[in-house]
mmCIF file of C-alpha atoms in Angstrom:
data_model
loop_
_atom_site.group_PDB
_atom_site.id
_atom_site.type_symbol
_atom_site.label_atom_id
_atom_site.label_comp_id
_atom_site.label_asym_id
_atom_site.label_seq_id
_atom_site.Cartn_x
_atom_site.Cartn_y
_atom_site.Cartn_z
ATOM 1 C CA UNK A 536 -3.071 -1.145 -42.976
ATOM 2 C CA UNK A 537 -5.128 -4.211 -42.267
ATOM 3 C CA UNK A 538 -6.675 -2.756 -39.099
ATOM 4 C CA UNK A 539 -9.224 -0.017 -38.688
ATOM 5 C CA UNK A 540 -7.508 3.163 -37.384
ATOM 6 C CA UNK A 541 -9.207 2.907 -33.978
ATOM 7 C CA UNK A 542 -7.946 -0.654 -33.588
ATOM 8 C CA UNK A 543 -4.430 0.334 -34.663
ATOM 9 C CA UNK A 544 -4.473 3.183 -32.140
ATOM 10 C CA UNK A 545 -5.480 0.779 -29.367
ATOM 11 C CA UNK A 546 -2.765 -1.683 -30.423
ATOM 12 C CA UNK A 547 -0.162 1.115 -30.344
ATOM 13 C CA UNK A 548 -1.210 2.175 -26.850
ATOM 14 C CA UNK A 549 -1.285 -1.408 -25.552
ATOM 15 C CA UNK A 550 2.192 -2.133 -26.907
ATOM 16 C CA UNK A 551 3.580 0.726 -24.813
ATOM 17 C CA UNK A 552 2.692 -1.203 -21.645
ATOM 18 C CA UNK A 553 5.435 -3.237 -19.941
ATOM 19 C CA UNK A 554 5.509 -6.920 -20.811
ATOM 20 C CA UNK A 555 3.001 -6.471 -23.662
ATOM 21 C CA UNK A 556 4.439 -7.351 -27.083
ATOM 22 C CA UNK A 557 2.620 -7.172 -30.426
ATOM 23 C CA UNK A 558 0.921 -10.568 -29.984
ATOM 24 C CA UNK A 559 -0.256 -9.885 -26.426
ATOM 25 C CA UNK A 560 -1.488 -6.470 -27.556
ATOM 26 C CA UNK A 561 -3.458 -8.139 -30.314
ATOM 27 C CA UNK A 562 -5.004 -10.686 -27.937
ATOM 28 C CA UNK A 563 -5.989 -7.945 -25.518
ATOM 29 C CA UNK A 564 -7.344 -5.711 -28.313
ATOM 30 C CA UNK A 565 -9.511 -8.504 -29.727
ATOM 31 C CA UNK A 566 -10.683 -9.336 -26.221
ATOM 32 C CA UNK A 567 -11.746 -5.711 -25.788
ATOM 33 C CA UNK A 568 -13.436 -5.706 -29.212
ATOM 34 C CA UNK A 569 -15.335 -8.865 -28.332
ATOM 35 C CA UNK A 570 -16.259 -7.934 -24.780
ATOM 36 C CA UNK A 571 -19.350 -6.129 -23.567
ATOM 37 C CA UNK A 572 -19.162 -2.392 -23.997
ATOM 38 C CA UNK A 573 -19.690 -1.999 -20.227
ATOM 39 C CA UNK A 574 -16.671 -4.162 -19.399
ATOM 40 C CA UNK A 575 -14.414 -2.222 -21.746
ATOM 41 C CA UNK A 576 -15.638 1.137 -20.466
ATOM 42 C CA UNK A 577 -15.026 0.000 -16.875
ATOM 43 C CA UNK A 578 -11.393 -0.675 -17.755
ATOM 44 C CA UNK A 579 -11.037 2.707 -19.479
ATOM 45 C CA UNK A 580 -12.614 4.452 -16.497
ATOM 46 C CA UNK A 581 -10.435 2.571 -14.007
ATOM 47 C CA UNK A 582 -7.380 3.905 -15.864
ATOM 48 C CA UNK A 583 -8.706 7.465 -15.837
ATOM 49 C CA UNK A 584 -9.813 7.247 -12.207
ATOM 50 C CA UNK A 585 -6.435 6.018 -11.037
ATOM 51 C CA UNK A 586 -4.759 8.992 -12.742
ATOM 52 C CA UNK A 587 -7.327 11.436 -11.368
ATOM 53 C CA UNK A 588 -7.481 10.279 -7.760
ATOM 54 C CA UNK A 589 -4.156 8.709 -6.866
ATOM 55 C CA UNK A 590 -1.336 10.888 -5.538
ATOM 56 C CA UNK A 591 1.445 10.381 -3.010
ATOM 57 C CA UNK A 592 0.882 9.971 0.744
ATOM 58 C CA UNK A 593 2.221 13.127 2.401
ATOM 59 C CA UNK A 594 3.821 11.036 5.142
ATOM 60 C CA UNK A 595 5.272 7.907 3.544
ATOM 61 C CA UNK A 596 5.079 8.658 -0.245
ATOM 62 C CA UNK A 597 3.140 5.475 -0.982
ATOM 63 C CA UNK A 598 0.254 5.914 -3.450
ATOM 64 C CA UNK A 599 -2.752 7.419 -1.690
ATOM 65 C CA UNK A 600 -6.208 8.619 -2.552
ATOM 66 C CA UNK A 601 -6.418 11.115 0.304
ATOM 67 C CA UNK A 602 -3.786 13.139 2.138
ATOM 68 C CA UNK A 603 -2.527 9.931 3.771
ATOM 69 C CA UNK A 604 -2.348 6.408 2.338
ATOM 70 C CA UNK A 605 -4.558 3.722 3.845
ATOM 71 C CA UNK A 606 -1.687 2.310 5.882
ATOM 72 C CA UNK A 607 -0.572 5.606 7.400
ATOM 73 C CA UNK A 608 -4.205 6.505 8.100
ATOM 74 C CA UNK A 609 -4.951 3.197 9.838
ATOM 75 C CA UNK A 610 -5.096 3.135 13.664
ATOM 76 C CA UNK A 611 -4.266 -0.581 13.557
ATOM 77 C CA UNK A 612 -0.750 -0.068 12.256
ATOM 78 C CA UNK A 613 2.202 0.170 14.610
ATOM 79 C CA UNK A 614 3.752 3.547 13.864
ATOM 80 C CA UNK A 615 6.808 2.687 15.981
ATOM 81 C CA UNK A 616 8.186 0.424 13.221
ATOM 82 C CA UNK A 617 8.894 1.947 9.806
ATOM 83 C CA UNK A 618 9.722 -0.266 6.847
ATOM 84 C CA UNK A 619 11.720 1.594 4.203
ATOM 85 C CA UNK A 620 11.206 0.505 0.596
ATOM 86 C CA UNK A 621 12.409 1.814 -2.745
ATOM 87 C CA UNK A 622 9.081 1.989 -4.571
ATOM 88 C CA UNK A 623 5.330 1.810 -3.830
ATOM 89 C CA UNK A 624 5.206 -1.493 -5.753
ATOM 90 C CA UNK A 625 7.369 -3.069 -3.024
ATOM 91 C CA UNK A 626 4.630 -2.579 -0.410
ATOM 92 C CA UNK A 627 1.946 -5.044 -1.643
ATOM 93 C CA UNK A 628 4.287 -8.089 -1.541
ATOM 94 C CA UNK A 629 5.273 -7.265 2.063
ATOM 95 C CA UNK A 630 1.624 -6.692 3.011
ATOM 96 C CA UNK A 631 0.674 -10.069 1.555
ATOM 97 C CA UNK A 632 3.081 -11.866 3.895
ATOM 98 C CA UNK A 633 0.858 -10.767 6.799
ATOM 99 C CA UNK A 634 3.809 -10.609 9.199
ATOM 100 C CA UNK A 635 4.419 -6.862 9.180
ATOM 101 C CA UNK A 636 2.102 -4.506 11.063
ATOM 102 C CA UNK A 637 4.216 -1.358 11.028
ATOM 103 C CA UNK A 638 4.139 1.527 8.572
ATOM 104 C CA UNK A 639 6.208 2.313 5.483
ATOM 105 C CA UNK A 640 8.444 4.925 3.954
ATOM 106 C CA UNK A 641 8.960 4.996 0.196
ATOM 107 C CA UNK A 642 12.313 6.391 -0.913
ATOM 108 C CA UNK A 643 11.378 6.744 -4.573
ATOM 109 C CA UNK A 644 14.424 4.784 -5.753
ATOM 110 C CA UNK A 645 17.791 3.659 -4.450
ATOM 111 C CA UNK A 646 21.246 5.236 -4.314
ATOM 112 C CA UNK A 647 23.036 4.770 -7.632
ATOM 113 C CA UNK A 648 26.134 6.814 -8.444
ATOM 114 C CA UNK A 649 26.049 5.265 -11.927
ATOM 115 C CA UNK A 650 22.625 6.784 -12.619
ATOM 116 C CA UNK A 651 23.352 9.979 -10.720
ATOM 117 C CA UNK A 652 20.907 9.170 -7.926
ATOM 118 C CA UNK A 653 22.274 10.537 -4.674
ATOM 119 C CA UNK A 654 20.637 11.041 -1.258
ATOM 120 C CA UNK A 655 18.957 14.279 -2.371
ATOM 121 C CA UNK A 656 17.051 12.458 -5.114
ATOM 122 C CA UNK A 657 15.432 10.141 -2.528
ATOM 123 C CA UNK A 658 12.980 10.872 0.291
ATOM 124 C CA UNK A 659 15.723 10.512 2.905
ATOM 125 C CA UNK A 660 15.323 13.946 4.494
ATOM 126 C CA UNK A 661 11.622 13.170 4.863
ATOM 127 C CA UNK A 662 12.461 9.837 6.513
ATOM 128 C CA UNK A 663 14.845 11.471 8.953
ATOM 129 C CA UNK A 664 12.235 14.035 9.931
ATOM 130 C CA UNK A 665 9.853 11.179 10.815
ATOM 131 C CA UNK A 666 12.482 9.866 13.228
ATOM 132 C CA UNK A 667 12.965 13.044 15.275
ATOM 133 C CA UNK A 668 10.181 12.314 17.714
ATOM 134 C CA UNK A 669 10.846 9.438 20.071
ATOM 135 C CA UNK A 670 8.005 7.159 19.002
ATOM 136 C CA UNK A 671 9.940 5.241 16.314
ATOM 137 C CA UNK A 672 11.648 2.147 17.764
ATOM 138 C CA UNK A 673 12.783 0.337 14.644
ATOM 139 C CA UNK A 674 13.488 1.016 10.994
ATOM 140 C CA UNK A 675 13.399 -2.049 8.723
ATOM 141 C CA UNK A 676 15.320 -1.297 5.523
ATOM 142 C CA UNK A 677 13.659 -3.458 2.873
ATOM 143 C CA UNK A 678 15.387 -2.088 -0.196
ATOM 144 C CA UNK A 679 16.078 -4.613 -2.957
ATOM 145 C CA UNK A 680 18.836 -7.182 -2.304
ATOM 146 C CA UNK A 681 20.971 -5.863 -5.156
ATOM 147 C CA UNK A 682 23.928 -3.452 -5.290
ATOM 148 C CA UNK A 683 21.875 -0.245 -5.177
ATOM 149 C CA UNK A 684 19.573 -1.590 -2.464
ATOM 150 C CA UNK A 685 22.473 -2.742 -0.272
ATOM 151 C CA UNK A 686 24.281 0.570 -0.737
ATOM 152 C CA UNK A 687 21.140 2.436 0.250
ATOM 153 C CA UNK A 688 20.632 0.206 3.306
ATOM 154 C CA UNK A 689 24.200 0.757 4.501
ATOM 155 C CA UNK A 690 23.917 4.497 3.943
ATOM 156 C CA UNK A 691 20.641 4.731 5.888
ATOM 157 C CA UNK A 692 21.930 2.526 8.708
ATOM 158 C CA UNK A 693 24.822 4.930 9.261
ATOM 159 C CA UNK A 694 22.448 7.887 9.410
ATOM 160 C CA UNK A 695 19.855 6.297 11.663
ATOM 161 C CA UNK A 696 21.825 4.242 14.190
ATOM 162 C CA UNK A 697 23.296 7.329 15.929
ATOM 163 C CA UNK A 698 19.701 8.277 16.829
ATOM 164 C CA UNK A 699 19.518 5.172 19.033
ATOM 165 C CA UNK A 700 16.919 3.533 16.775
ATOM 166 C CA UNK A 701 17.143 -0.174 15.954
ATOM 167 C CA UNK A 702 17.945 -0.602 12.244
ATOM 168 C CA UNK A 703 17.157 -3.993 10.697
ATOM 169 C CA UNK A 704 17.099 -5.575 7.259
ATOM 170 C CA UNK A 705 15.026 -8.576 6.095
ATOM 171 C CA UNK A 706 17.120 -11.734 6.424
ATOM 172 C CA UNK A 707 18.884 -12.962 3.379
ATOM 173 C CA UNK A 708 16.992 -15.785 1.778
ATOM 174 C CA UNK A 709 15.760 -13.433 -0.879
ATOM 175 C CA UNK A 710 17.444 -14.422 -4.129
ATOM 176 C CA UNK A 711 20.443 -12.100 -4.425
ATOM 177 C CA UNK A 712 20.388 -9.826 -7.453
ATOM 178 C CA UNK A 713 16.624 -10.230 -7.831
ATOM 179 C CA UNK A 714 13.736 -7.844 -7.325
ATOM 180 C CA UNK A 715 11.818 -7.815 -4.067
ATOM 181 C CA UNK A 716 8.676 -7.221 -6.109
ATOM 182 C CA UNK A 717 8.775 -10.762 -7.508
ATOM 183 C CA UNK A 718 9.662 -12.701 -4.346
ATOM 184 C CA UNK A 719 7.205 -15.383 -3.291
ATOM 185 C CA UNK A 720 5.197 -14.744 -0.132
ATOM 186 C CA UNK A 721 6.716 -17.480 2.003
ATOM 187 C CA UNK A 722 10.328 -16.555 1.280
ATOM 188 C CA UNK A 723 9.610 -12.903 1.808
ATOM 189 C CA UNK A 724 7.542 -13.597 4.941
ATOM 190 C CA UNK A 725 10.355 -15.615 6.497
ATOM 191 C CA UNK A 726 12.897 -13.014 5.482
ATOM 192 C CA UNK A 727 10.801 -10.306 7.158
ATOM 193 C CA UNK A 728 10.386 -12.350 10.353
ATOM 194 C CA UNK A 729 14.106 -13.193 10.529
ATOM 195 C CA UNK A 730 15.199 -9.625 9.856
ATOM 196 C CA UNK A 731 18.531 -8.825 11.468
ATOM 197 C CA UNK A 732 20.051 -5.702 12.931
ATOM 198 C CA UNK A 733 22.469 -3.834 10.672
ATOM 199 C CA UNK B 1016 -6.271 -3.849 1.654
ATOM 200 C CA UNK B 1017 -2.788 -2.661 0.792
ATOM 201 C CA UNK B 1018 -3.920 -0.782 -2.295
ATOM 202 C CA UNK B 1019 -5.965 2.344 -2.631
ATOM 203 C CA UNK B 1020 -9.473 1.457 -3.950
ATOM 204 C CA UNK B 1021 -8.829 3.064 -7.336
ATOM 205 C CA UNK B 1022 -5.675 0.986 -7.772
ATOM 206 C CA UNK B 1023 -7.467 -2.196 -6.710
ATOM 207 C CA UNK B 1024 -10.243 -1.450 -9.190
ATOM 208 C CA UNK B 1025 -7.691 -1.040 -11.991
ATOM 209 C CA UNK B 1026 -5.943 -4.283 -10.974
ATOM 210 C CA UNK B 1027 -9.281 -6.128 -11.046
ATOM 211 C CA UNK B 1028 -10.084 -4.835 -14.527
ATOM 212 C CA UNK B 1029 -6.601 -5.607 -15.865
ATOM 213 C CA UNK B 1030 -6.722 -9.169 -14.535
ATOM 214 C CA UNK B 1031 -9.829 -9.819 -16.622
ATOM 215 C CA UNK B 1032 -7.761 -9.410 -19.794
ATOM 216 C CA UNK B 1033 -6.464 -12.558 -21.527
ATOM 217 C CA UNK B 1034 -2.895 -13.542 -20.654
ATOM 218 C CA UNK B 1035 -2.706 -10.995 -17.830
ATOM 219 C CA UNK B 1036 -2.169 -12.618 -14.430
ATOM 220 C CA UNK B 1037 -1.931 -10.847 -11.063
ATOM 221 C CA UNK B 1038 1.758 -10.023 -11.502
ATOM 222 C CA UNK B 1039 1.404 -8.678 -15.045
ATOM 223 C CA UNK B 1040 -1.613 -6.662 -13.891
ATOM 224 C CA UNK B 1041 0.492 -5.161 -11.121
ATOM 225 C CA UNK B 1042 3.316 -4.269 -13.516
ATOM 226 C CA UNK B 1043 0.891 -2.626 -15.906
ATOM 227 C CA UNK B 1044 -0.926 -0.786 -13.100
ATOM 228 C CA UNK B 1045 2.300 0.622 -11.678
ATOM 229 C CA UNK B 1046 3.380 1.592 -15.167
ATOM 230 C CA UNK B 1047 0.134 3.502 -15.584
ATOM 231 C CA UNK B 1048 0.539 5.116 -12.151
ATOM 232 C CA UNK B 1049 4.076 6.207 -13.031
ATOM 233 C CA UNK B 1050 3.351 7.339 -16.570
ATOM 234 C CA UNK B 1051 2.349 10.792 -17.749
ATOM 235 C CA UNK B 1052 -1.319 11.505 -17.296
ATOM 236 C CA UNK B 1053 -1.595 12.131 -21.057
ATOM 237 C CA UNK B 1054 -0.226 8.687 -21.920
ATOM 238 C CA UNK B 1055 -2.654 6.959 -19.578
ATOM 239 C CA UNK B 1056 -5.611 8.960 -20.827
ATOM 240 C CA UNK B 1057 -4.675 8.127 -24.432
ATOM 241 C CA UNK B 1058 -4.902 4.425 -23.562
ATOM 242 C CA UNK B 1059 -8.252 4.882 -21.832
ATOM 243 C CA UNK B 1060 -9.589 6.860 -24.785
ATOM 244 C CA UNK B 1061 -8.301 4.311 -27.293
ATOM 245 C CA UNK B 1062 -10.330 1.666 -25.447
ATOM 246 C CA UNK B 1063 -13.463 3.805 -25.442
ATOM 247 C CA UNK B 1064 -12.992 4.849 -29.054
ATOM 248 C CA UNK B 1065 -12.635 1.282 -30.244
ATOM 249 C CA UNK B 1066 -15.907 0.368 -28.534
ATOM 250 C CA UNK B 1067 -17.664 3.464 -29.860
ATOM 251 C CA UNK B 1068 -16.516 3.353 -33.472
ATOM 252 C CA UNK B 1069 -15.799 -0.245 -34.392
ATOM 253 C CA UNK B 1070 -18.586 -2.445 -35.696
ATOM 254 C CA UNK B 1071 -18.808 -5.252 -38.253
ATOM 255 C CA UNK B 1072 -18.309 -4.765 -41.987
ATOM 256 C CA UNK B 1073 -21.719 -5.281 -43.608
ATOM 257 C CA UNK B 1074 -20.108 -7.322 -46.397
ATOM 258 C CA UNK B 1075 -17.387 -9.486 -44.843
ATOM 259 C CA UNK B 1076 -18.027 -9.156 -41.042
ATOM 260 C CA UNK B 1077 -14.470 -8.044 -40.329
ATOM 261 C CA UNK B 1078 -14.191 -5.155 -37.855
ATOM 262 C CA UNK B 1079 -14.930 -1.870 -39.564
ATOM 263 C CA UNK B 1080 -15.259 1.781 -38.679
ATOM 264 C CA UNK B 1081 -17.646 2.594 -41.482
ATOM 265 C CA UNK B 1082 -20.263 0.548 -43.310
ATOM 266 C CA UNK B 1083 -17.463 -1.432 -45.007
ATOM 267 C CA UNK B 1084 -14.080 -2.469 -43.624
ATOM 268 C CA UNK B 1085 -10.951 -0.968 -45.167
ATOM 269 C CA UNK B 1086 -10.316 -4.084 -47.231
ATOM 270 C CA UNK B 1087 -13.813 -4.338 -48.719
ATOM 271 C CA UNK B 1088 -13.790 -0.579 -49.383
ATOM 272 C CA UNK B 1089 -10.412 -0.655 -51.152
ATOM 273 C CA UNK B 1090 -10.351 -0.511 -54.955
ATOM 274 C CA UNK B 1091 -6.949 -2.210 -54.905
ATOM 275 C CA UNK B 1092 -8.304 -5.513 -53.656
ATOM 276 C CA UNK B 1093 -9.281 -8.288 -56.007
ATOM 277 C CA UNK B 1094 -12.933 -8.987 -55.229
ATOM 278 C CA UNK B 1095 -12.868 -12.129 -57.359
ATOM 279 C CA UNK B 1096 -10.979 -14.039 -54.637
ATOM 280 C CA UNK B 1097 -12.583 -14.395 -51.220
ATOM 281 C CA UNK B 1098 -10.588 -15.754 -48.296
ATOM 282 C CA UNK B 1099 -12.849 -17.276 -45.639
ATOM 283 C CA UNK B 1100 -11.611 -17.066 -42.038
ATOM 284 C CA UNK B 1101 -13.142 -17.946 -38.688
ATOM 285 C CA UNK B 1102 -12.491 -14.694 -36.839
ATOM 286 C CA UNK B 1103 -11.421 -11.095 -37.571
ATOM 287 C CA UNK B 1104 -8.163 -11.800 -35.709
ATOM 288 C CA UNK B 1105 -7.194 -14.266 -38.464
ATOM 289 C CA UNK B 1106 -7.031 -11.464 -41.054
ATOM 290 C CA UNK B 1107 -3.974 -9.470 -39.842
ATOM 291 C CA UNK B 1108 -1.594 -12.477 -40.004
ATOM 292 C CA UNK B 1109 -2.673 -13.209 -43.589
ATOM 293 C CA UNK B 1110 -2.349 -9.513 -44.510
ATOM 294 C CA UNK B 1111 1.157 -9.428 -43.078
ATOM 295 C CA UNK B 1112 2.290 -12.177 -45.458
ATOM 296 C CA UNK B 1113 1.737 -9.716 -48.325
ATOM 297 C CA UNK B 1114 0.847 -12.529 -50.764
ATOM 298 C CA UNK B 1115 -2.937 -12.184 -50.694
ATOM 299 C CA UNK B 1116 -4.671 -9.367 -52.530
ATOM 300 C CA UNK B 1117 -8.249 -10.649 -52.467
ATOM 301 C CA UNK B 1118 -10.990 -9.894 -49.963
ATOM 302 C CA UNK B 1119 -12.218 -11.725 -46.877
ATOM 303 C CA UNK B 1120 -15.269 -13.285 -45.304
ATOM 304 C CA UNK B 1121 -15.435 -13.797 -41.551
ATOM 305 C CA UNK B 1122 -17.582 -16.721 -40.450
ATOM 306 C CA UNK B 1123 -17.648 -15.771 -36.760
ATOM 307 C CA UNK B 1124 -16.493 -19.221 -35.638
ATOM 308 C CA UNK B 1125 -16.211 -22.740 -36.957
ATOM 309 C CA UNK B 1126 -18.565 -25.704 -37.091
ATOM 310 C CA UNK B 1127 -18.515 -27.577 -33.802
ATOM 311 C CA UNK B 1128 -21.228 -30.113 -32.982
ATOM 312 C CA UNK B 1129 -19.654 -30.442 -29.516
ATOM 313 C CA UNK B 1130 -20.309 -26.780 -28.776
ATOM 314 C CA UNK B 1131 -23.607 -26.678 -30.624
ATOM 315 C CA UNK B 1132 -22.285 -24.475 -33.433
ATOM 316 C CA UNK B 1133 -23.981 -25.444 -36.692
ATOM 317 C CA UNK B 1134 -24.110 -23.675 -40.083
ATOM 318 C CA UNK B 1135 -26.839 -21.287 -38.897
ATOM 319 C CA UNK B 1136 -24.565 -19.897 -36.189
ATOM 320 C CA UNK B 1137 -21.973 -18.877 -38.785
ATOM 321 C CA UNK B 1138 -22.115 -16.277 -41.576
ATOM 322 C CA UNK B 1139 -22.438 -19.013 -44.228
ATOM 323 C CA UNK B 1140 -25.719 -17.777 -45.753
ATOM 324 C CA UNK B 1141 -24.069 -14.363 -46.112
ATOM 325 C CA UNK B 1142 -21.051 -15.969 -47.802
ATOM 326 C CA UNK B 1143 -23.241 -17.866 -50.255
ATOM 327 C CA UNK B 1144 -25.123 -14.708 -51.211
ATOM 328 C CA UNK B 1145 -21.770 -13.084 -52.091
ATOM 329 C CA UNK B 1146 -21.169 -15.926 -54.546
ATOM 330 C CA UNK B 1147 -24.380 -15.605 -56.560
ATOM 331 C CA UNK B 1148 -23.042 -13.040 -58.975
ATOM 332 C CA UNK B 1149 -20.434 -14.371 -61.386
ATOM 333 C CA UNK B 1150 -17.545 -12.188 -60.316
ATOM 334 C CA UNK B 1151 -16.131 -14.545 -57.695
ATOM 335 C CA UNK B 1152 -13.562 -16.923 -59.200
ATOM 336 C CA UNK B 1153 -12.017 -18.511 -56.110
ATOM 337 C CA UNK B 1154 -12.802 -19.067 -52.438
ATOM 338 C CA UNK B 1155 -9.777 -19.742 -50.211
ATOM 339 C CA UNK B 1156 -10.921 -21.452 -47.027
ATOM 340 C CA UNK B 1157 -8.390 -20.394 -44.395
ATOM 341 C CA UNK B 1158 -10.111 -21.761 -41.331
ATOM 342 C CA UNK B 1159 -7.784 -23.068 -38.595
ATOM 343 C CA UNK B 1160 -5.979 -26.361 -39.344
ATOM 344 C CA UNK B 1161 -7.721 -28.149 -36.463
ATOM 345 C CA UNK B 1162 -10.777 -30.417 -36.277
ATOM 346 C CA UNK B 1163 -13.406 -27.664 -36.327
ATOM 347 C CA UNK B 1164 -11.583 -25.723 -39.046
ATOM 348 C CA UNK B 1165 -11.182 -28.786 -41.288
ATOM 349 C CA UNK B 1166 -14.821 -29.751 -40.776
ATOM 350 C CA UNK B 1167 -15.887 -26.251 -41.721
ATOM 351 C CA UNK B 1168 -13.635 -26.263 -44.803
ATOM 352 C CA UNK B 1169 -15.039 -29.589 -46.008
ATOM 353 C CA UNK B 1170 -18.612 -28.408 -45.399
ATOM 354 C CA UNK B 1171 -18.063 -25.160 -47.312
ATOM 355 C CA UNK B 1172 -16.278 -26.912 -50.194
ATOM 356 C CA UNK B 1173 -19.312 -29.154 -50.709
ATOM 357 C CA UNK B 1174 -21.611 -26.109 -50.801
ATOM 358 C CA UNK B 1175 -19.463 -23.951 -53.068
ATOM 359 C CA UNK B 1176 -17.982 -26.344 -55.649
ATOM 360 C CA UNK B 1177 -21.358 -27.005 -57.360
ATOM 361 C CA UNK B 1178 -21.418 -23.277 -58.205
ATOM 362 C CA UNK B 1179 -18.389 -23.820 -60.445
ATOM 363 C CA UNK B 1180 -16.148 -21.716 -58.204
ATOM 364 C CA UNK B 1181 -12.589 -22.835 -57.467
ATOM 365 C CA UNK B 1182 -12.322 -23.761 -53.774
ATOM 366 C CA UNK B 1183 -8.828 -23.830 -52.264
ATOM 367 C CA UNK B 1184 -7.237 -24.202 -48.863
ATOM 368 C CA UNK B 1185 -3.799 -22.928 -47.743
ATOM 369 C CA UNK B 1186 -1.225 -25.710 -48.126
ATOM 370 C CA UNK B 1187 -0.428 -27.753 -45.102
ATOM 371 C CA UNK B 1188 2.773 -26.603 -43.528
ATOM 372 C CA UNK B 1189 0.833 -24.867 -40.841
ATOM 373 C CA UNK B 1190 1.452 -26.758 -37.610
ATOM 374 C CA UNK B 1191 -1.527 -29.119 -37.359
ATOM 375 C CA UNK B 1192 -3.713 -28.570 -34.310
ATOM 376 C CA UNK B 1193 -2.412 -25.029 -33.886
ATOM 377 C CA UNK B 1194 -4.033 -21.640 -34.294
ATOM 378 C CA UNK B 1195 -3.641 -19.737 -37.535
ATOM 379 C CA UNK B 1196 -3.438 -16.571 -35.442
ATOM 380 C CA UNK B 1197 -0.025 -17.557 -34.087
ATOM 381 C CA UNK B 1198 1.586 -18.861 -37.287
ATOM 382 C CA UNK B 1199 4.790 -17.123 -38.378
ATOM 383 C CA UNK B 1200 4.627 -14.995 -41.510
ATOM 384 C CA UNK B 1201 6.885 -17.128 -43.703
ATOM 385 C CA UNK B 1202 5.115 -20.409 -42.995
ATOM 386 C CA UNK B 1203 1.735 -18.805 -43.480
ATOM 387 C CA UNK B 1204 2.885 -16.943 -46.586
ATOM 388 C CA UNK B 1205 4.135 -20.142 -48.210
ATOM 389 C CA UNK B 1206 1.002 -21.979 -47.177
ATOM 390 C CA UNK B 1207 -1.129 -19.261 -48.786
ATOM 391 C CA UNK B 1208 0.905 -19.330 -52.008
ATOM 392 C CA UNK B 1209 0.808 -23.140 -52.239
ATOM 393 C CA UNK B 1210 -2.907 -23.328 -51.519
ATOM 394 C CA UNK B 1211 -4.533 -26.338 -53.104
ATOM 395 C CA UNK B 1212 -7.942 -27.044 -54.514
ATOM 396 C CA UNK B 1213 -10.313 -28.918 -52.230
#
């Protein structure tokens, strides 16, 4: 009513974003209205570009712009250690700790009988097929330290250990019940370094 | 480093928005990555559309899609009462109170000798030229209840009163030193209704 239709449309779209309520949406909308046209267009184009160019890495299922993600494609990464995470968003916090030089595998979730997510809904088959050649020495299972994450870790440990591969999990120290995504770098770095065998 | 370039670019653009820190930017970026392409494109297009279609109302300097904003163009509004605000973002909270049926005038700021903002930097000349015909009965000065806003209100009252026009200001009750933009509807509604002559 009080806003021009184009402004109302922008407000509606902004309010659909996570963590953005009506007041944040309004602040952001007025910021966009007040900013240089070039700045606003760069944001719009960044959104479109990310949807046009980003897909899943064919090896680890992280986000990737090519066939492989930057980590899988890098010759500097130690392919003999695979860190298993639930979601792509769990990778940046581990990368920021600087203590992990291996590669990743993104499950796309965690086991949850309550939500009907069983092994077939996750990229577990794809993980197992990465383990058939002898080059993998260790699998670090960095699923979230909550019920689903622990269940998933236990399930994977039982599958992988018989292959003679070391299976580890970041040390506790992560706040139990919390999300790995929001852990601070030092806590998470120490937890990664002190990871223990399952 | 850990993100694909397109994702990093999006994160950079999101972090430029007000109230969006690195963690919020990451949440929003992953939301966009996970959302339907159509949803993401709608957001991008809403941003572009707002920059392409929104300009300033030639009468009141609110945001507008045509020559006049929706309020100035409406026949239902009482053009004999003009509410003066600092910024376009101050209009929606007043509209939401539902107690004001007049029109607006956006100054584009407030007087601030500290920041070098004098009368010539604001749309004061344009306000005065709206008052020359006899139709305007009242000017409500709803600048923010802080130093700059009060200074501006006092300055405008001195200019306008000699024209024989009633000059009012929303009643105090607004938290002093705060921003009108963030006032709750009831407080602001009562303050508007109990506005007093300056």
